[in-house]
Amino acid sequence: MAMWQWYKRRARRSSLNQQQLGKFPPKAIPVNEMMEKKENAQISPHVEATIAFVEQVLGDNDDFVMRKFHIFGQYSAVVMYFEDLIDKQYLNEHILKPLMPTSSQNEGHANSIPLKEVLLNDTLYACEGRTEGRLTEVVQAIVQGETVLLVEGLEEAFHFNTRHVDKRSITQPETEQVIRGAREGFIELLGTNLSLLRYRLPTPDLRVKTIRIGRVTKSKVAVCYLDGIVNPELVEEVFNRLSLIDIDGIIDIGYLEQFIEDNHLSPFPQIQNTERPDKAVANLLEGRVILLVDGSPFALILPTVFSQFYQTVEDYSERFLLVSFIRLARLVALIFSLIFPSLYVALISFNPELIPTEFAVAVSGGRAGVPFPSVIEVLVMEISMEVLREATLRLPQQVGGALSIVGVLVIGQAAVAAGFISPITVVIIALTTIGSFATPAYNAALALRMLRFPLVIIAGIFGLYGVMIGLILIANHMLSLRSFGVPYLSPIVPGNFEGMKDTIARFPLWSMPKRPVLLHTPNKTRLGMDVEAFKEAPNNTLDPLKVGNTRRGKTDGASSPSNVDSSGDHTD
């Protein structure tokens, strides 16, 4: 009985809530339709008319503020802003304080100089001030964190950049750590990221063009390039592809990547991303274009070729012999991460005669009692490893490390002891996983991880012939890819010797005087020094043998020369 009474009271409250909601019907005209109708409407000289429109669009927000006051005690005015998006101290000291005195030294010029000129040039202290005459621009400026000032009698509104959003400090990038290199990375604010680029490129040739993409978010996208170095047709193509994007919002720069890449169905990334300003600057100097989005700590580098995905910015900070060795090791690890499991399946299942006898005996002894064929065994281990890797990434940092240790040591050992997996399979999968970790670019390593599965299945069906067929299909697909017209396997295919100096191995910096030919830059020379003179043997001024012979030759006499002091330094 008590339960039934409780149910009736709750139903009565629900009906009352619905009646109360019925008293507040939704707006007759949606905001987006209202903005479209007023797209080209100009600001009225009467402040109240503009206030009525802005209140109709933004008045339902509790954090929206309209502050009415009088300029010099005689002109009606109002400032509008979102209180959580602006710097209130800046607004008070640089905008409101100069405008609100009852008398002003500029008031005497009001009769001879227009009020707009007096306010903008003689009164306001704000450094980033501009005027705008359209109603829709007033609303857009407010939601982006600007403060809008309306003055009675003026047909233009004053816009001041008072945006203030808490941001994280500039720290070392998490995804691209180096031993020798800069310790700074991009953050989420576009202005800070552009300042990092200009800090490293103090040249008037650096061009930054901004556009807004997204019907709702109006995300600010910056296109950066070096004028005189970049190919103008590349810049034009970038803007053409960006202009075709029509979406509600750009939340991350990965949205742009998916819209502007050449082949949307390929597992291989055709555009490189980076968190490092020094890497972005290096690509700008080669003639590439950098894309930045407000709200994302990553930059896009375009165009991109495959060889860039196993190179790091540290490769150019160390000497070329050491770097070439490390780069070759990286490339071997990349190849192993792709074909190692499929080769194992093909050799065990179809071609055991290719394995040395002692090794074949050891493998057969380890596989004794395993109930699954090698292809199923490898697929189960690969899927388990991918699940374990994903779980490690998504869990909190304190728990993720413990999970990886438990997964690798405990689960792997238990599976071998139970006879589900052979020890050699665990070793193969472990080496494959380590090889994928050695690839610097996460998205390229992810593509190779995905391609391992079809290669293993084909190897389990056709053996080594299946592995070769799979590799030929992958190579053929990579040959067909392009990034903004640049062949994906350049400079290997089509071949270019100058470009090959920085592909598999890295030649000395002084031996690469030209920019990449594949970018077709107007200015092809990046090294202005005389290479032949640089390759000559240096003059070793402080060679101990030469200095010692000179001194002995001069001290053969009874006394030492007077122009050499006791410390061995020459004196005047």
PDB file of N, CA, C and O in Angstrom, residues 98 107 130 200 211 220 227 254 257 284 371 405 411 489 511 554:
ATOM      1  N   PRO A  98      39.329  54.281 -19.072  1.00  0.00           N
ATOM      2  CA  PRO A  98      39.524  55.500 -19.882  1.00  0.00           C
ATOM      3  C   PRO A  98      38.216  56.111 -20.387  1.00  0.00           C
ATOM      4  O   PRO A  98      38.195  57.296 -20.723  1.00  0.00           O
ATOM      5  N   GLU A 107      37.606  65.547 -24.703  1.00  0.00           N
ATOM      6  CA  GLU A 107      36.240  65.987 -24.916  1.00  0.00           C
ATOM      7  C   GLU A 107      36.189  67.273 -25.723  1.00  0.00           C
ATOM      8  O   GLU A 107      35.256  67.522 -26.476  1.00  0.00           O
ATOM      9  N   ARG A 130      39.523  47.005 -32.988  1.00  0.00           N
ATOM     10  CA  ARG A 130      39.081  47.155 -34.364  1.00  0.00           C
ATOM     11  C   ARG A 130      37.596  47.477 -34.363  1.00  0.00           C
ATOM     12  O   ARG A 130      36.925  47.364 -33.331  1.00  0.00           O
ATOM     13  N   ARG A 200      61.381  30.744 -33.731  1.00  0.00           N
ATOM     14  CA  ARG A 200      62.434  29.999 -34.422  1.00  0.00           C
ATOM     15  C   ARG A 200      62.637  30.469 -35.851  1.00  0.00           C
ATOM     16  O   ARG A 200      63.639  30.116 -36.475  1.00  0.00           O
ATOM     17  N   ILE A 211      41.948  30.911 -41.588  1.00  0.00           N
ATOM     18  CA  ILE A 211      40.573  30.774 -42.045  1.00  0.00           C
ATOM     19  C   ILE A 211      39.785  30.089 -40.938  1.00  0.00           C
ATOM     20  O   ILE A 211      40.366  29.480 -40.035  1.00  0.00           O
ATOM     21  N   LYS A 220      39.480  28.194 -35.778  1.00  0.00           N
ATOM     22  CA  LYS A 220      40.495  28.990 -36.469  1.00  0.00           C
ATOM     23  C   LYS A 220      41.620  28.072 -36.936  1.00  0.00           C
ATOM     24  O   LYS A 220      42.269  27.401 -36.125  1.00  0.00           O
ATOM     25  N   ASP A 227      57.324  32.204 -47.747  1.00  0.00           N
ATOM     26  CA  ASP A 227      57.203  32.806 -49.066  1.00  0.00           C
ATOM     27  C   ASP A 227      58.570  32.834 -49.746  1.00  0.00           C
ATOM     28  O   ASP A 227      59.577  33.175 -49.135  1.00  0.00           O
ATOM     29  N   GLY A 254      43.044  16.244 -36.438  1.00  0.00           N
ATOM     30  CA  GLY A 254      42.809  14.999 -37.147  1.00  0.00           C
ATOM     31  C   GLY A 254      41.582  15.062 -38.051  1.00  0.00           C
ATOM     32  O   GLY A 254      41.500  14.332 -39.048  1.00  0.00           O
ATOM     33  N   GLU A 257      42.857  16.359 -41.305  1.00  0.00           N
ATOM     34  CA  GLU A 257      43.647  15.346 -41.999  1.00  0.00           C
ATOM     35  C   GLU A 257      42.768  14.400 -42.800  1.00  0.00           C
ATOM     36  O   GLU A 257      43.085  14.043 -43.932  1.00  0.00           O
ATOM     37  N   LEU A 284      59.188  23.578 -42.825  1.00  0.00           N
ATOM     38  CA  LEU A 284      58.938  24.853 -43.499  1.00  0.00           C
ATOM     39  C   LEU A 284      60.142  25.273 -44.335  1.00  0.00           C
ATOM     40  O   LEU A 284      60.000  25.779 -45.455  1.00  0.00           O
ATOM     41  N   PRO A 371      47.657 -27.394 -29.115  1.00  0.00           N
ATOM     42  CA  PRO A 371      46.498 -27.939 -29.847  1.00  0.00           C
ATOM     43  C   PRO A 371      46.118 -27.159 -31.090  1.00  0.00           C
ATOM     44  O   PRO A 371      45.228 -27.584 -31.830  1.00  0.00           O
ATOM     45  N   ILE A 405      53.227  -5.207 -17.225  1.00  0.00           N
ATOM     46  CA  ILE A 405      54.146  -6.195 -16.645  1.00  0.00           C
ATOM     47  C   ILE A 405      53.417  -7.510 -16.387  1.00  0.00           C
ATOM     48  O   ILE A 405      53.904  -8.602 -16.697  1.00  0.00           O
ATOM     49  N   ILE A 411      50.815 -13.683 -17.775  1.00  0.00           N
ATOM     50  CA  ILE A 411      49.906 -14.328 -18.728  1.00  0.00           C
ATOM     51  C   ILE A 411      50.685 -15.114 -19.777  1.00  0.00           C
ATOM     52  O   ILE A 411      50.326 -16.245 -20.127  1.00  0.00           O
ATOM     53  N   LEU A 489      56.395   7.127 -52.293  1.00  0.00           N
ATOM     54  CA  LEU A 489      57.692   6.482 -52.088  1.00  0.00           C
ATOM     55  C   LEU A 489      58.852   7.304 -52.622  1.00  0.00           C
ATOM     56  O   LEU A 489      59.950   6.781 -52.809  1.00  0.00           O
ATOM     57  N   SER A 511      76.741  17.820 -47.572  1.00  0.00           N
ATOM     58  CA  SER A 511      76.631  17.157 -48.872  1.00  0.00           C
ATOM     59  C   SER A 511      75.221  17.229 -49.445  1.00  0.00           C
ATOM     60  O   SER A 511      74.967  16.661 -50.499  1.00  0.00           O
ATOM     61  N   LYS A 554     113.237  27.161 -32.123  1.00  0.00           N
ATOM     62  CA  LYS A 554     113.610  28.498 -31.684  1.00  0.00           C
ATOM     63  C   LYS A 554     114.453  28.481 -30.413  1.00  0.00           C
ATOM     64  O   LYS A 554     115.067  29.457 -30.049  1.00  0.00           O
TER      65      LYS A 554
END
